[in-house]
PDB file of C-alpha atoms in Angstrom:
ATOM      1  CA  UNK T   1       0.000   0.000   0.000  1.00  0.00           C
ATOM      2  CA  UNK T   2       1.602   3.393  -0.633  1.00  0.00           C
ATOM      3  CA  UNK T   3       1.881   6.159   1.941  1.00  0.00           C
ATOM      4  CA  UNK T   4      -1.141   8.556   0.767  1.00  0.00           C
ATOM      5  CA  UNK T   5       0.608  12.110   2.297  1.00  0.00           C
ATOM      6  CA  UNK T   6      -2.697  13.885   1.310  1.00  0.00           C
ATOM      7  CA  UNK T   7      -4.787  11.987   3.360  1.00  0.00           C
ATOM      8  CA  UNK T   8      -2.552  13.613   6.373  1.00  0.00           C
ATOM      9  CA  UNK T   9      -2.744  17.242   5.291  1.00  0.00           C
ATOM     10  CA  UNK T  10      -6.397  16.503   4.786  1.00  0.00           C
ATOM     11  CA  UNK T  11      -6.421  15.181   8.738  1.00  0.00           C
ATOM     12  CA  UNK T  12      -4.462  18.544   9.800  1.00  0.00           C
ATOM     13  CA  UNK T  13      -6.980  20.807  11.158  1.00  0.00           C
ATOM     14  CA  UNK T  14      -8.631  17.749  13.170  1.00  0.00           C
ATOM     15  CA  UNK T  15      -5.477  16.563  14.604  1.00  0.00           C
ATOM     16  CA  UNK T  16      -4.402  20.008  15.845  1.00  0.00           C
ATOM     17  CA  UNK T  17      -7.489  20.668  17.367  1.00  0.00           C
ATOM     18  CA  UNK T  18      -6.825  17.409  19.427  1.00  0.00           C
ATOM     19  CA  UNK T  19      -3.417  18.004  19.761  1.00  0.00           C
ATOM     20  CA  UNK T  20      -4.431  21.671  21.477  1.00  0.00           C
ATOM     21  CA  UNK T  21      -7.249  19.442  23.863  1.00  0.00           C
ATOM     22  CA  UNK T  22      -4.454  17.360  24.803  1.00  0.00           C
ATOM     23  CA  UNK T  23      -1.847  20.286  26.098  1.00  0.00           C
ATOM     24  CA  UNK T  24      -5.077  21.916  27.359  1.00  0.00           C
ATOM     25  CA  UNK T  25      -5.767  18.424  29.397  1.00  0.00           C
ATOM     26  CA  UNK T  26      -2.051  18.025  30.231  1.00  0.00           C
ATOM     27  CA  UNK T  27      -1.690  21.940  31.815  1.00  0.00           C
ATOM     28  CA  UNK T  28      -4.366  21.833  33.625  1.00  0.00           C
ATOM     29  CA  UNK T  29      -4.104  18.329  35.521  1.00  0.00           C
ATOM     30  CA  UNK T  30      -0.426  19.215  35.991  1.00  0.00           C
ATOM     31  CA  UNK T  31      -1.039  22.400  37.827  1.00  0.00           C
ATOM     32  CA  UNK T  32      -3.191  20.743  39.910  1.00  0.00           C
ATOM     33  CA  UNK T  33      -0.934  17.838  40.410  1.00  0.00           C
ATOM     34  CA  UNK T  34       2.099  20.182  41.249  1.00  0.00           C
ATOM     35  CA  UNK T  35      -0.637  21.784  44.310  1.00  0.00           C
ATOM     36  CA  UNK T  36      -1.385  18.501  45.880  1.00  0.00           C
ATOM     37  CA  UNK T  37       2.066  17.066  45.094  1.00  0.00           C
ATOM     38  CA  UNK T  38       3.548  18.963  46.691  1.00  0.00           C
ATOM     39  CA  UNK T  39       1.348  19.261  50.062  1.00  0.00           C
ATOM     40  CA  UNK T  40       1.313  15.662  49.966  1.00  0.00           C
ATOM     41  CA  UNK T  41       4.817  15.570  49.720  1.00  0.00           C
ATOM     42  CA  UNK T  42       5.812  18.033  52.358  1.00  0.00           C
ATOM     43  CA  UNK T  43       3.340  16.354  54.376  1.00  0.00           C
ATOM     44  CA  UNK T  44       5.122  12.861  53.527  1.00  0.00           C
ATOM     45  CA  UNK T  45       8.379  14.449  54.664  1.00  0.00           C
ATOM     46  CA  UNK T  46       7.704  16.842  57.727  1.00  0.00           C
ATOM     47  CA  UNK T  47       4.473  16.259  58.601  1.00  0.00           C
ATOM     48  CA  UNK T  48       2.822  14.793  62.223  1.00  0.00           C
ATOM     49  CA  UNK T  49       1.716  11.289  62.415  1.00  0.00           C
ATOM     50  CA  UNK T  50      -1.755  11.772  61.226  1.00  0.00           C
ATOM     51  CA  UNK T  51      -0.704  13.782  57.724  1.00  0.00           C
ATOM     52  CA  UNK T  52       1.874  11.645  56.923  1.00  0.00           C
ATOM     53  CA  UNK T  53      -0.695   8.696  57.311  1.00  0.00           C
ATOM     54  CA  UNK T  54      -3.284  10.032  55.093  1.00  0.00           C
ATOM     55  CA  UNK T  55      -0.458  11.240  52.680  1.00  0.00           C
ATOM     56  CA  UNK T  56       0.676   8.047  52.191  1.00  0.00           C
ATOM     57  CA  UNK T  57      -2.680   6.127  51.797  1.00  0.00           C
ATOM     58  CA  UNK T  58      -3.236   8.623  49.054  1.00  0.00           C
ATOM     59  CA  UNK T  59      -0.393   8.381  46.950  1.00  0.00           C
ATOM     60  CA  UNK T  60      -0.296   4.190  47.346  1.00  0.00           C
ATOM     61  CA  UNK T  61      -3.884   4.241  46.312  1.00  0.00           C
ATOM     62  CA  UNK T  62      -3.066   5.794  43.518  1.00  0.00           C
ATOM     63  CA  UNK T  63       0.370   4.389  42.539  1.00  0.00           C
ATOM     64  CA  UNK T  64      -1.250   0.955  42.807  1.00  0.00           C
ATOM     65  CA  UNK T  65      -4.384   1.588  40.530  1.00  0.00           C
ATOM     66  CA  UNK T  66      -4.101   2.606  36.356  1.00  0.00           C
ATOM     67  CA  UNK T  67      -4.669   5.821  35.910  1.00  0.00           C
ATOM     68  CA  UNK T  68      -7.427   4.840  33.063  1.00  0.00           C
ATOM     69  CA  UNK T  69      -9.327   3.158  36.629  1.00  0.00           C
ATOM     70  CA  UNK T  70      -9.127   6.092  37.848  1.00  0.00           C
ATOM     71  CA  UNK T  71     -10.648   7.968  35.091  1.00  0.00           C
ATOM     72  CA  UNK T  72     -13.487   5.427  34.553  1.00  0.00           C
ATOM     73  CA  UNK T  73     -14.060   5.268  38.510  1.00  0.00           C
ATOM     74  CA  UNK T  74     -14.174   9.386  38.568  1.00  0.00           C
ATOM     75  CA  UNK T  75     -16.452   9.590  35.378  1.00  0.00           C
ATOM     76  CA  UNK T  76     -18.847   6.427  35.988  1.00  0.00           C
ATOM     77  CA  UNK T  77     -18.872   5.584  39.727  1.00  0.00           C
ATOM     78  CA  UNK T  78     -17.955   9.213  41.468  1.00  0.00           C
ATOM     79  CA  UNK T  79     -21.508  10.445  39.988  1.00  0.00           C
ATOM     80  CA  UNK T  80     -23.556   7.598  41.200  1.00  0.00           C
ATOM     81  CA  UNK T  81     -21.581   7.882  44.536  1.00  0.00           C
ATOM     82  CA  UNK T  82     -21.856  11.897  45.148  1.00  0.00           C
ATOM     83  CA  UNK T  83     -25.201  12.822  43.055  1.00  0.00           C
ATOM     84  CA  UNK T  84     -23.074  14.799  40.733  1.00  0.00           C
ATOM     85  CA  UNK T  85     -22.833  15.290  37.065  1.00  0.00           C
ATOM     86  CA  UNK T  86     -19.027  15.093  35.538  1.00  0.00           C
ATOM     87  CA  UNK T  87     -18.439  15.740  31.922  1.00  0.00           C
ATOM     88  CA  UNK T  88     -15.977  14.242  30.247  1.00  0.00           C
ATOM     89  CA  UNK T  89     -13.145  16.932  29.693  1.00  0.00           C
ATOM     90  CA  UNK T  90     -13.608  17.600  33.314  1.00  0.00           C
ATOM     91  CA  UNK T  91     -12.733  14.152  34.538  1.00  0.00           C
ATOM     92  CA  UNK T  92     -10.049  13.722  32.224  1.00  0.00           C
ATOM     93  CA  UNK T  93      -7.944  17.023  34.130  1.00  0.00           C
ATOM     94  CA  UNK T  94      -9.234  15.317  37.341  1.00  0.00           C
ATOM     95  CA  UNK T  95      -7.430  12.020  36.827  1.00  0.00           C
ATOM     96  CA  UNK T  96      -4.327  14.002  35.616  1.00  0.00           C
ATOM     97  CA  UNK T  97      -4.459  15.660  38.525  1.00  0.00           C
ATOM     98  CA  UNK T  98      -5.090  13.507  41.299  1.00  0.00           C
ATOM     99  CA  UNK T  99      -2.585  10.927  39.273  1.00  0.00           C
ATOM    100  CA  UNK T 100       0.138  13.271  38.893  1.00  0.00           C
ATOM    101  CA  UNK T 101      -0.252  14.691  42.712  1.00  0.00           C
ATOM    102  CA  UNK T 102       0.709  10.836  44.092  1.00  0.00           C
ATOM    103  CA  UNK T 103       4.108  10.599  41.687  1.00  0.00           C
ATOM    104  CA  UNK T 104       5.048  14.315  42.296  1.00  0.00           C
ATOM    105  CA  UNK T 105       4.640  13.703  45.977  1.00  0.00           C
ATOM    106  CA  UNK T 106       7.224  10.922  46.022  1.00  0.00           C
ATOM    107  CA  UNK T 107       9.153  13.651  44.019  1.00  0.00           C
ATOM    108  CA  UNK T 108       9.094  16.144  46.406  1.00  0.00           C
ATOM    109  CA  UNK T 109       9.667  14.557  49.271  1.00  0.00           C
ATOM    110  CA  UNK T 110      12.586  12.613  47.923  1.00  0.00           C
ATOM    111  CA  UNK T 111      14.126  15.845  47.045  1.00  0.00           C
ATOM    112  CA  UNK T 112      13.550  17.675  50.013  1.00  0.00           C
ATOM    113  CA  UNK T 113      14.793  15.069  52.428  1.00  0.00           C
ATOM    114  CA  UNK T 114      17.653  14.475  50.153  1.00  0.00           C
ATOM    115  CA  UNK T 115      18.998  18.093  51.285  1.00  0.00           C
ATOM    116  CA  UNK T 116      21.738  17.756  54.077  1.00  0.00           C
ATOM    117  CA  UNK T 117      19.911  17.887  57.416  1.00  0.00           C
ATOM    118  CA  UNK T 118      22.194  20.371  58.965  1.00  0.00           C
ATOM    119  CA  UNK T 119      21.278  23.521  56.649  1.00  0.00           C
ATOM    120  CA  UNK T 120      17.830  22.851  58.570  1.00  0.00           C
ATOM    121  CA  UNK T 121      19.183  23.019  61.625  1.00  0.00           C
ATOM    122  CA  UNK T 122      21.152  25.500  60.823  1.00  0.00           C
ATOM    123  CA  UNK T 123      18.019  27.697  59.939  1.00  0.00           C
ATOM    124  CA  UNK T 124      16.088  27.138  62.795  1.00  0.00           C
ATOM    125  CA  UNK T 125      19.187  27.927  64.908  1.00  0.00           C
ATOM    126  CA  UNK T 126      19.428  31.648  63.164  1.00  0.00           C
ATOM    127  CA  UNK T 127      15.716  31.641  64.690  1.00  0.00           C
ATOM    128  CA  UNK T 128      13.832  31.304  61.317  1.00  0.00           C
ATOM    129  CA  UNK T 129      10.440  29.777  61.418  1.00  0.00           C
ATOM    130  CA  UNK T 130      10.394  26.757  60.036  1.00  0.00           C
ATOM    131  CA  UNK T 131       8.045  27.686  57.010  1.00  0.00           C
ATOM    132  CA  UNK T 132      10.957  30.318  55.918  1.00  0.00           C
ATOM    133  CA  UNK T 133      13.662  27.085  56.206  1.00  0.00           C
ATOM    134  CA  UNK T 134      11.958  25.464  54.211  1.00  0.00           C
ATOM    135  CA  UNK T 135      11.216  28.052  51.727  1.00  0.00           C
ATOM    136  CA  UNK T 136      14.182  30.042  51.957  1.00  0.00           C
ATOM    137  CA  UNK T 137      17.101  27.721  52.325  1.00  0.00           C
ATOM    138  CA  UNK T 138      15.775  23.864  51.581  1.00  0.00           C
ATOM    139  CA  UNK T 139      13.489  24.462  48.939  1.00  0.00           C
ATOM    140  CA  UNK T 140      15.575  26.467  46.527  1.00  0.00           C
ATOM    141  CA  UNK T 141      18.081  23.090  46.526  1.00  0.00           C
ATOM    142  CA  UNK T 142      15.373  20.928  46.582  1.00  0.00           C
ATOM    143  CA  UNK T 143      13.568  21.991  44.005  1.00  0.00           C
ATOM    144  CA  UNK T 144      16.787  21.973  41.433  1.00  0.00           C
ATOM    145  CA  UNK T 145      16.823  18.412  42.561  1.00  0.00           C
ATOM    146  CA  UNK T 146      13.401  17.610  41.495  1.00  0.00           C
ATOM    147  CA  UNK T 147      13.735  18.770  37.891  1.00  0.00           C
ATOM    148  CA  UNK T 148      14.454  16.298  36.462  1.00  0.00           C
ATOM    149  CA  UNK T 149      12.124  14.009  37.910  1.00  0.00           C
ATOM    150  CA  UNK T 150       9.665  16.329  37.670  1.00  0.00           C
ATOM    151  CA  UNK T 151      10.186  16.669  33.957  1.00  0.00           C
ATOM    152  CA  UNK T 152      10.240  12.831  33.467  1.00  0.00           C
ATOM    153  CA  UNK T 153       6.351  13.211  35.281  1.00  0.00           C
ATOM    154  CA  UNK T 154       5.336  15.758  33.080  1.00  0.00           C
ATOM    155  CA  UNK T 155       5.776  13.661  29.691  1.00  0.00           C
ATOM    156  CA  UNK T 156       4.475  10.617  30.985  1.00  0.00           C
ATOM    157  CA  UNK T 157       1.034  12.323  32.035  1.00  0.00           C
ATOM    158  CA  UNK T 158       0.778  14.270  28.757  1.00  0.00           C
ATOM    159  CA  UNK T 159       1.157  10.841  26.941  1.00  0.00           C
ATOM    160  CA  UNK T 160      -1.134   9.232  29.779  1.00  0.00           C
ATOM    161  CA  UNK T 161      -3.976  12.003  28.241  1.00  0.00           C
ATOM    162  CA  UNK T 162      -4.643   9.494  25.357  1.00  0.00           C
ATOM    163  CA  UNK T 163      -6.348   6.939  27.636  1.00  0.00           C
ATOM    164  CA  UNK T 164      -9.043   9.375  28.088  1.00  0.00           C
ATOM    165  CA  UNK T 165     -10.555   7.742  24.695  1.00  0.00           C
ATOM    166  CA  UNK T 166     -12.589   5.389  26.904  1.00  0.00           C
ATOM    167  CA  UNK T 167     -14.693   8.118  28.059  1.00  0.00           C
ATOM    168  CA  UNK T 168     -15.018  10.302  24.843  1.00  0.00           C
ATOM    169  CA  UNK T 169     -12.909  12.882  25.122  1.00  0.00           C
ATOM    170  CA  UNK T 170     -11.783  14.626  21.855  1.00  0.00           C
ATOM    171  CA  UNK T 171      -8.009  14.523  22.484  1.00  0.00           C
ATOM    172  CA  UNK T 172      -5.504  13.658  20.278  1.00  0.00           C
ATOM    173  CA  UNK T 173      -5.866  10.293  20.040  1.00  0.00           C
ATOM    174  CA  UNK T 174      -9.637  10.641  19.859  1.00  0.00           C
ATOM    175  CA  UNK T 175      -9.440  12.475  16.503  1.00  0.00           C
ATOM    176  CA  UNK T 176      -7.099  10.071  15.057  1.00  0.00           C
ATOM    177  CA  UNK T 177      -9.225   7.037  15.902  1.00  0.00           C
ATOM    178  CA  UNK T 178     -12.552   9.147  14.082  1.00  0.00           C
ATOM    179  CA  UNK T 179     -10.181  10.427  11.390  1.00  0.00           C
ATOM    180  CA  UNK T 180      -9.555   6.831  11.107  1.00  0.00           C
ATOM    181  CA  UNK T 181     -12.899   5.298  11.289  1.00  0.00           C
ATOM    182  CA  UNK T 182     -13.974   7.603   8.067  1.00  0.00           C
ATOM    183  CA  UNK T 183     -11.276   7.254   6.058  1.00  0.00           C
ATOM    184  CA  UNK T 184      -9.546   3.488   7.081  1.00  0.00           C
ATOM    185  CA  UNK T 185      -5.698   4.750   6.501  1.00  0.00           C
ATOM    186  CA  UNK T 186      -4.832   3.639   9.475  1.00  0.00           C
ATOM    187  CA  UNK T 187      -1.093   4.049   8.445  1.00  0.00           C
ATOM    188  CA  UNK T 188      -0.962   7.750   7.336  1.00  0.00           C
ATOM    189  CA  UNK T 189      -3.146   8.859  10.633  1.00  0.00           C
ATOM    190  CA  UNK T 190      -1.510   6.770  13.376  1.00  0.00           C
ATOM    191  CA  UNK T 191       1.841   7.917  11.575  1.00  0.00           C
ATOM    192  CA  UNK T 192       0.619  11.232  11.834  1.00  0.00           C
ATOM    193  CA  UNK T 193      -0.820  10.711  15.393  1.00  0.00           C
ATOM    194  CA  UNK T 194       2.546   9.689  16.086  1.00  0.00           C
ATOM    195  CA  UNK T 195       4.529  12.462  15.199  1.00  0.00           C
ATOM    196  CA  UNK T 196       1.852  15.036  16.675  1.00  0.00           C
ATOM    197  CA  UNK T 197       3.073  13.535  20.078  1.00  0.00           C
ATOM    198  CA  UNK T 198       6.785  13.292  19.334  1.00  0.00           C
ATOM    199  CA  UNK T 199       6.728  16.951  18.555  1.00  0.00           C
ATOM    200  CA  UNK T 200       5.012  18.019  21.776  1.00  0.00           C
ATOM    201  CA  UNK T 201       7.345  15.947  24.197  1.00  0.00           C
ATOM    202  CA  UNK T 202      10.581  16.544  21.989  1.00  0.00           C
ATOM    203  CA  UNK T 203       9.486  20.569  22.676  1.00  0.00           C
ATOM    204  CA  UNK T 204       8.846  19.705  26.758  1.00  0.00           C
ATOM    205  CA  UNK T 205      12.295  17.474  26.773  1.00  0.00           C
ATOM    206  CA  UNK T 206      13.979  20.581  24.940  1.00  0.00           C
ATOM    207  CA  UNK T 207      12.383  23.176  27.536  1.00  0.00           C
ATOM    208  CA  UNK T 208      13.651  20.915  30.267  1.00  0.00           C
ATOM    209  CA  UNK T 209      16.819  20.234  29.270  1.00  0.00           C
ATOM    210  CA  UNK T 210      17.412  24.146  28.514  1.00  0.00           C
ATOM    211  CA  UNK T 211      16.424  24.293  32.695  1.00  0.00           C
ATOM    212  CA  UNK T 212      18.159  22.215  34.131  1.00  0.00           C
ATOM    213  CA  UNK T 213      21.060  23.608  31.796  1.00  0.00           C
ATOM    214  CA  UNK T 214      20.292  27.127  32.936  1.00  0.00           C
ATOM    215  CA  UNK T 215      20.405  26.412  36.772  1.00  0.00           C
ATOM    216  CA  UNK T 216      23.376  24.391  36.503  1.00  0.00           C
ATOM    217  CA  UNK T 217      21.787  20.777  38.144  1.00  0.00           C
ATOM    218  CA  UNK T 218      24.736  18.350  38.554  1.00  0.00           C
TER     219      UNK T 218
END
């Protein structure tokens, strides 16, 4: 069968407008993630018995479950449970979000308890509070620490937006699979699907790198 290149310019505007869905999905859930990710995490790391506890219950909960039963339990079972109406779009940022809290809570704390105990104490000595140690003299180093990681979080929850097929939302993947379904080249639009997502991680890998180049992370 030859490679039809029309049938992919034809696809264009439908793919983009996924493609824009997708970062749109990916942003949002992120942001969200980052919030609870790190409260979780700081709560993982210096919290009392009873927010360390429920910290951790979260984030195995969710590091032990897929994220697409997540999405299915949050846009099927959460309605029936709370007497609430979810759309689809909206539970798809949900799931990024409460998925990407557990991982970047791991993140954080890693990263802050991986700074050298005695710049706390140190801190605290001078007669900080211990909100300002943490934000004034751990946190800078700890957060050029979590980079990285952080980064490596970001990509895998922008590709993870493509499970949200099950429940109908018209990401990326979603407009391939109807671009498909009309036109059965399968090739040229998963090819094309393909490359749509190559081009948006390549640009967050790029933006990364360019960080962790700029701040000078060893």
């Amino acid at each position: 069968m030859d490679f039809d290149w029309s049938v992919i310019w034809q696809a264009l505007p439908e793919l983009f407008k996924g493609a824009r869905l997708t970062v749109l999905i990916a942003l949002a859930g992120l942001a969200g993630g980052l919030v609870i990710g790190f409260a979780a995490g700081l709560a993982r790391a210096y919290g009392n018995i009873v927010l360390n506890a429920i910290a951790m219950i979260y984030v195995e909960i969710i590091r032990g479950t897929p994220i697409i039963v997540q999405v299915m339990f949050i846009y099927f079972a959460l309605p029936i449970l709370a007497d609430v109406r979810i759309n689809p779009l909206a539970a798809a940022i949900m799931a990024i979000i409460i998925n990407a809290g557990a991982y970047i809570a791991e993140i954080v704390r890693g990263a802050f308890l991986s700074v050298h105990r005695g710049l706390r104490e140190a801190g605290l000595a001078l007669g900080l509070p211990f909100w300002k140690v943490l934000f004034y003299i751990i946190g800078p180093l700890a957060f050029r620490r979590m980079i990285p990681a952080l980064g490596n979080q970001f990509i895998v929850s922008l590709k993870d937006t493509s499970l949200f097929i099950v429940i109908g939302v018209g990401e990326l993947t979603r407009q391939g699979q109807e671009i498909m379904a009309a036109n059965f080249r399968a090739v040229e639009i998963w090819s094309a699907v393909a490359m749509f997502y190559l081009i948006m991680t390549g640009t967050l890998t790029l933006i990364l790198r360019l960080t962790e180049k700029r701040m000078r992370i060893l």
